[in-house]
Amino acid sequence: MAYVPGVALLAALVVGCSAGADSNANGTDSKAGTPTVSPAPPGKYLTLPAPCRAVPRSTLKDLLPGAAELPGDQQDKVFRGSAAVTYDTDRKVGCNWKADGPNATRSLSIDLERVVSYDPAVSDDDRADTVYAKKEKAAGLSSSAPPGPPDEKDKKDKKGEAGEESGKAKDPADGDADATDSAGPSPSGSSGESTGGAPGSGSSPEEALPSRILDDLGDAAFLQDLPKNAGSTAQHHTVSVVFRTSNVVVTVRYAEQPALVTQVPDGKELQEKAQALARKLAETLSE
């Protein structure tokens, strides 16, 4: 009758236990071999800068020219800004500035949000991109099809459609509408005349200065141009620039309110200065 010597049986048991230990050490599930998932990498930024010190005084002097007319102590108060109310300065901060001048009131605000993903499968950057995308969508923009002046092909297509329409019979009541259309802006988007009675204001902001996706600013960016509300007598004009860099989303708002309703804010200047500040903030964050 065959039998296993005691030493051989003990050796077999030791080998079996060693194999099981090695399997567990390698992280292999004995049931189905489910692979381990590495957590998504954290975002680049772990803190946010002090918002009211994020804009240099020299830049504030340019953005808030009315402050130059104020006495020294009042200038200092304007340039110190007012910190936005927040309950977690590691996640969200902001600051506001405002200066009343003889010709207009200008205001500036910046908001910085550090996005953190609590899902180990989603990185902070991806979560921040989702937050940014919602803002972009709310502004009526799309990265895949940025709004702007029509290209040459679109112009030709529209011209052809207009030619076809002109060959059709028209209702006499449409005469006034056609006359109005023929007096519209040139294809370049500028009629060369003031629309609000202020010299040098150019064509309407909607035509010449559209909201649009911006290039070369952070990982993604857009500009939203908001002229005065329809029906309002005040010529208030606000420009917002929103950009994302890694897991931080920044919003810059720059606005002008002229002292007289007959004056029209220079939308192009507001856009240029808001973009310049946004780029400075992006550089500051990258330092």
Coordinates of C-alpha atoms in Angstrom, one line a residue:
M1 CA 0.0 0.0 0.0
A2 CA 1.5 3.4 -1.1
Y3 CA 2.0 6.1 1.4
V4 CA 3.5 9.6 1.5
P5 CA 6.4 10.1 3.9
G6 CA 5.9 12.7 6.5
V7 CA 8.7 14.9 5.2
A8 CA 7.3 14.9 1.6
L9 CA 3.8 15.8 2.9
L10 CA 5.2 18.7 4.9
A11 CA 7.2 20.0 1.9
A12 CA 4.1 19.9 -0.3
L13 CA 2.1 22.0 2.2
V14 CA 4.9 24.6 2.4
V15 CA 5.0 25.0 -1.4
G16 CA 1.2 25.4 -1.6
C17 CA 1.2 28.1 1.1
S18 CA 4.1 29.9 -0.6
A19 CA 2.2 30.0 -3.9
G20 CA -0.8 31.5 -2.2
A21 CA 1.2 34.1 -0.5
D22 CA 2.9 35.1 -3.7
S23 CA -0.4 35.4 -5.5
N24 CA -1.7 37.8 -2.8
A25 CA 1.5 39.8 -2.8
N26 CA 1.1 40.4 -6.5
G27 CA -2.3 41.8 -6.0
T28 CA -4.1 39.1 -7.9
D29 CA -7.7 38.4 -6.9
S30 CA -8.0 34.6 -6.5
K31 CA -11.6 34.8 -7.7
A32 CA -11.5 36.5 -11.0
G33 CA -8.3 38.5 -11.2
T34 CA -9.8 42.0 -11.1
P35 CA -7.2 44.6 -12.0
T36 CA -6.3 47.4 -9.6
V37 CA -7.2 51.0 -10.6
S38 CA -4.7 53.7 -9.9
P39 CA -6.2 57.0 -8.6
A40 CA -6.3 59.9 -11.0
P41 CA -3.5 62.4 -10.5
P42 CA -4.1 65.6 -8.5
G43 CA -4.3 69.0 -10.0
K44 CA -1.3 71.3 -10.4
Y45 CA -2.5 73.9 -7.9
L46 CA -3.0 73.2 -4.2
T47 CA -3.6 76.8 -3.1
L48 CA -4.9 80.1 -4.5
P49 CA -3.2 83.5 -4.4
A50 CA -4.5 86.4 -2.3
P51 CA -7.0 87.9 -4.8
C52 CA -6.8 91.5 -3.8
R53 CA -3.0 91.4 -4.2
A54 CA -3.1 89.4 -7.5
V55 CA -3.5 92.6 -9.6
P56 CA -0.5 95.0 -9.6
R57 CA -1.2 98.6 -8.6
S58 CA 0.1 99.8 -11.9
T59 CA -2.5 97.7 -13.7
L60 CA -5.3 98.9 -11.4
K61 CA -4.4 102.5 -12.2
D62 CA -4.8 101.7 -15.9
L63 CA -8.1 99.8 -15.4
L64 CA -9.6 102.4 -13.0
P65 CA -8.6 105.8 -14.3
G66 CA -11.1 107.5 -12.1
A67 CA -9.0 106.7 -9.1
A68 CA -6.3 109.1 -10.2
E69 CA -8.7 112.0 -9.4
L70 CA -9.1 110.9 -5.8
P71 CA -7.0 112.0 -2.8
G72 CA -4.2 109.7 -1.7
D73 CA -6.1 107.9 1.1
Q74 CA -9.1 107.3 -1.1
Q75 CA -6.9 106.0 -3.9
D76 CA -5.4 103.5 -1.5
K77 CA -8.9 102.4 -0.4
V78 CA -9.9 101.9 -4.1
F79 CA -6.7 100.0 -5.0
R80 CA -7.0 97.7 -1.9
G81 CA -10.2 96.3 -3.3
S82 CA -12.9 94.4 -1.5
A83 CA -12.5 90.7 -0.9
A84 CA -15.4 88.5 -2.0
V85 CA -17.2 86.6 0.8
T86 CA -16.1 83.0 0.8
Y87 CA -16.1 80.2 3.3
D88 CA -13.1 78.3 2.0
T89 CA -10.2 80.4 0.8
D90 CA -8.4 77.2 -0.4
R91 CA -11.1 76.5 -2.9
K92 CA -12.6 79.9 -4.0
V93 CA -11.5 83.5 -3.7
G94 CA -12.3 86.8 -5.3
C95 CA -11.9 90.6 -5.2
N96 CA -13.8 93.7 -6.4
W97 CA -12.6 97.2 -7.3
K98 CA -14.6 100.3 -8.4
A99 CA -13.7 103.9 -9.2
D100 CA -16.0 106.8 -10.0
G101 CA -14.5 109.2 -12.5
P102 CA -15.9 112.5 -14.0
N103 CA -16.8 110.8 -17.3
A104 CA -17.5 107.2 -16.2
T105 CA -17.5 104.6 -13.5
R106 CA -15.4 101.5 -14.1
S107 CA -15.5 98.3 -12.0
L108 CA -13.4 95.2 -12.0
S109 CA -13.7 91.8 -10.3
I110 CA -11.8 88.6 -10.4
D111 CA -12.9 85.2 -9.1
L112 CA -10.6 82.1 -8.8
E113 CA -11.9 78.6 -8.1
R114 CA -9.6 75.7 -7.4
V115 CA -11.5 72.5 -8.4
V116 CA -11.0 69.3 -6.5
S117 CA -12.4 66.0 -7.7
Y118 CA -13.5 63.6 -5.0
D119 CA -13.8 60.7 -7.5
P120 CA -10.6 58.7 -7.6
A121 CA -11.3 57.9 -11.2
V122 CA -11.6 61.5 -12.3
S123 CA -8.7 63.9 -12.1
D124 CA -8.9 67.4 -10.8
D125 CA -8.1 68.8 -14.2
D126 CA -11.0 66.8 -15.8
R127 CA -13.4 68.0 -13.1
A128 CA -12.2 71.6 -13.7
D129 CA -12.7 71.2 -17.4
T130 CA -16.4 70.2 -16.7
V131 CA -16.8 73.3 -14.5
Y132 CA -15.4 75.5 -17.3
A133 CA -17.5 73.8 -20.0
K134 CA -20.7 74.7 -18.1
K135 CA -19.6 78.3 -18.0
E136 CA -18.8 78.3 -21.7
K137 CA -22.2 76.7 -22.5
A138 CA -24.0 79.3 -20.3
A139 CA -22.3 82.0 -22.4
G140 CA -23.8 80.4 -25.6
L141 CA -20.4 79.4 -26.9
S142 CA -18.9 76.2 -28.2
S143 CA -15.2 75.3 -28.6
S144 CA -15.9 73.2 -31.6
A145 CA -17.6 76.1 -33.5
P146 CA -16.5 79.5 -32.1
P147 CA -18.8 82.3 -33.2
G148 CA -17.3 85.1 -35.2
P149 CA -17.3 86.8 -38.7
P150 CA -18.4 84.5 -41.5
D151 CA -15.6 83.1 -43.7
E152 CA -15.4 83.8 -47.4
K153 CA -17.3 80.6 -48.3
D154 CA -20.2 81.6 -46.0
K155 CA -20.3 85.0 -47.6
K156 CA -20.5 83.6 -51.1
D157 CA -23.2 81.2 -50.1
K158 CA -25.2 83.9 -48.5
K159 CA -24.7 86.1 -51.5
G160 CA -26.0 83.4 -53.8
E161 CA -29.0 82.9 -51.6
A162 CA -29.7 86.6 -51.7
G163 CA -29.5 86.5 -55.5
E164 CA -32.0 83.7 -55.6
E165 CA -34.4 85.6 -53.3
S166 CA -34.1 88.8 -55.4
G167 CA -35.5 86.9 -58.4
K168 CA -38.7 85.9 -56.6
A169 CA -41.9 87.9 -56.5
K170 CA -42.0 90.1 -53.4
D171 CA -44.9 91.4 -51.4
P172 CA -45.1 95.3 -51.6
A173 CA -45.2 95.3 -47.8
D174 CA -41.6 93.9 -47.7
G175 CA -40.2 97.1 -49.3
D176 CA -39.3 98.8 -46.1
A177 CA -37.7 95.7 -44.7
D178 CA -35.5 95.3 -47.8
A179 CA -34.5 98.9 -47.6
T180 CA -33.5 98.4 -43.9
D181 CA -31.5 95.3 -44.8
S182 CA -29.6 97.1 -47.6
A183 CA -28.5 99.7 -45.1
G184 CA -26.9 97.2 -42.8
P185 CA -23.3 96.8 -41.9
S186 CA -20.7 95.9 -44.5
P187 CA -19.4 92.3 -44.6
S188 CA -16.4 93.3 -42.4
G189 CA -18.8 93.9 -39.5
S190 CA -18.2 97.7 -39.3
S191 CA -20.2 100.5 -40.8
G192 CA -17.7 103.1 -39.9
E193 CA -20.4 105.2 -38.1
S194 CA -21.3 105.6 -34.5
T195 CA -24.4 103.8 -33.4
G196 CA -24.8 105.5 -30.1
G197 CA -24.1 109.1 -30.9
A198 CA -20.6 109.0 -29.3
P199 CA -17.7 109.8 -31.7
G200 CA -15.3 107.0 -32.4
S201 CA -17.6 104.2 -31.0
G202 CA -17.7 102.4 -34.3
S203 CA -20.3 99.8 -35.2
S204 CA -22.5 98.1 -32.6
P205 CA -20.7 95.9 -30.1
E206 CA -22.7 92.9 -31.2
E207 CA -21.4 93.2 -34.8
A208 CA -17.8 94.3 -34.2
L209 CA -17.0 92.7 -30.9
P210 CA -18.7 89.3 -30.6
S211 CA -18.4 86.9 -27.7
R212 CA -15.9 84.2 -28.7
I213 CA -13.5 81.4 -27.9
L214 CA -10.0 82.6 -27.1
D215 CA -6.7 81.0 -28.1
D216 CA -3.4 81.0 -26.2
L217 CA -4.9 81.6 -22.8
G218 CA -4.6 78.8 -20.3
D219 CA -5.9 75.4 -21.3
A220 CA -9.2 76.8 -22.5
A221 CA -10.8 80.3 -22.5
F222 CA -13.6 82.4 -23.8
L223 CA -14.7 86.1 -23.9
Q224 CA -18.3 87.2 -23.3
D225 CA -19.3 90.7 -24.4
L226 CA -22.4 92.0 -22.6
P227 CA -23.5 95.4 -23.9
K228 CA -26.4 97.3 -22.1
N229 CA -29.7 95.5 -21.6
A230 CA -32.3 96.1 -24.2
G231 CA -34.6 99.0 -23.3
S232 CA -32.2 100.4 -20.8
T233 CA -31.2 104.1 -21.1
A234 CA -27.9 103.5 -19.3
Q235 CA -25.0 102.6 -21.6
H236 CA -23.5 100.0 -19.3
H237 CA -21.1 97.6 -20.9
T238 CA -19.5 94.5 -19.3
V239 CA -16.8 92.2 -20.6
S240 CA -16.0 88.8 -19.0
V241 CA -13.0 86.6 -19.7
V242 CA -13.1 83.1 -18.3
F243 CA -10.2 80.7 -18.6
R244 CA -9.0 77.4 -17.1
T245 CA -5.4 76.5 -16.2
S246 CA -5.1 72.9 -14.9
N247 CA -7.5 72.7 -12.0
V248 CA -8.2 76.4 -11.5
V249 CA -11.0 78.4 -13.2
V250 CA -10.6 82.2 -13.3
T251 CA -13.2 84.8 -14.2
V252 CA -12.4 88.4 -15.0
R253 CA -15.2 91.0 -15.3
Y254 CA -14.5 94.5 -16.4
A255 CA -17.3 97.1 -16.9
E256 CA -17.9 100.7 -17.7
Q257 CA -20.9 103.0 -16.9
P258 CA -20.6 106.4 -18.6
A259 CA -21.7 109.5 -16.7
L260 CA -24.0 110.5 -19.6
V261 CA -26.5 108.3 -21.4
T262 CA -25.4 109.8 -24.7
Q263 CA -21.9 108.3 -24.2
V264 CA -21.1 104.8 -25.4
P265 CA -18.4 102.7 -23.8
D266 CA -15.5 101.6 -25.9
G267 CA -16.2 97.9 -26.1
K268 CA -12.9 97.2 -27.9
E269 CA -10.9 98.8 -25.1
L270 CA -12.8 96.9 -22.4
Q271 CA -12.1 93.6 -24.2
E272 CA -8.4 94.3 -24.7
K273 CA -7.8 95.3 -21.1
A274 CA -9.8 92.4 -19.7
Q275 CA -7.8 90.0 -21.9
A276 CA -4.5 91.5 -20.9
L277 CA -5.4 91.2 -17.2
A278 CA -6.5 87.5 -17.7
R279 CA -3.1 86.7 -19.3
K280 CA -1.3 88.3 -16.4
L281 CA -3.2 86.2 -14.0
A282 CA -2.5 83.1 -16.0
E283 CA 1.2 83.9 -15.9
T284 CA 1.1 84.6 -12.1
L285 CA -0.6 81.2 -11.5
S286 CA 2.1 79.5 -13.5
E287 CA 5.0 81.0 -11.6

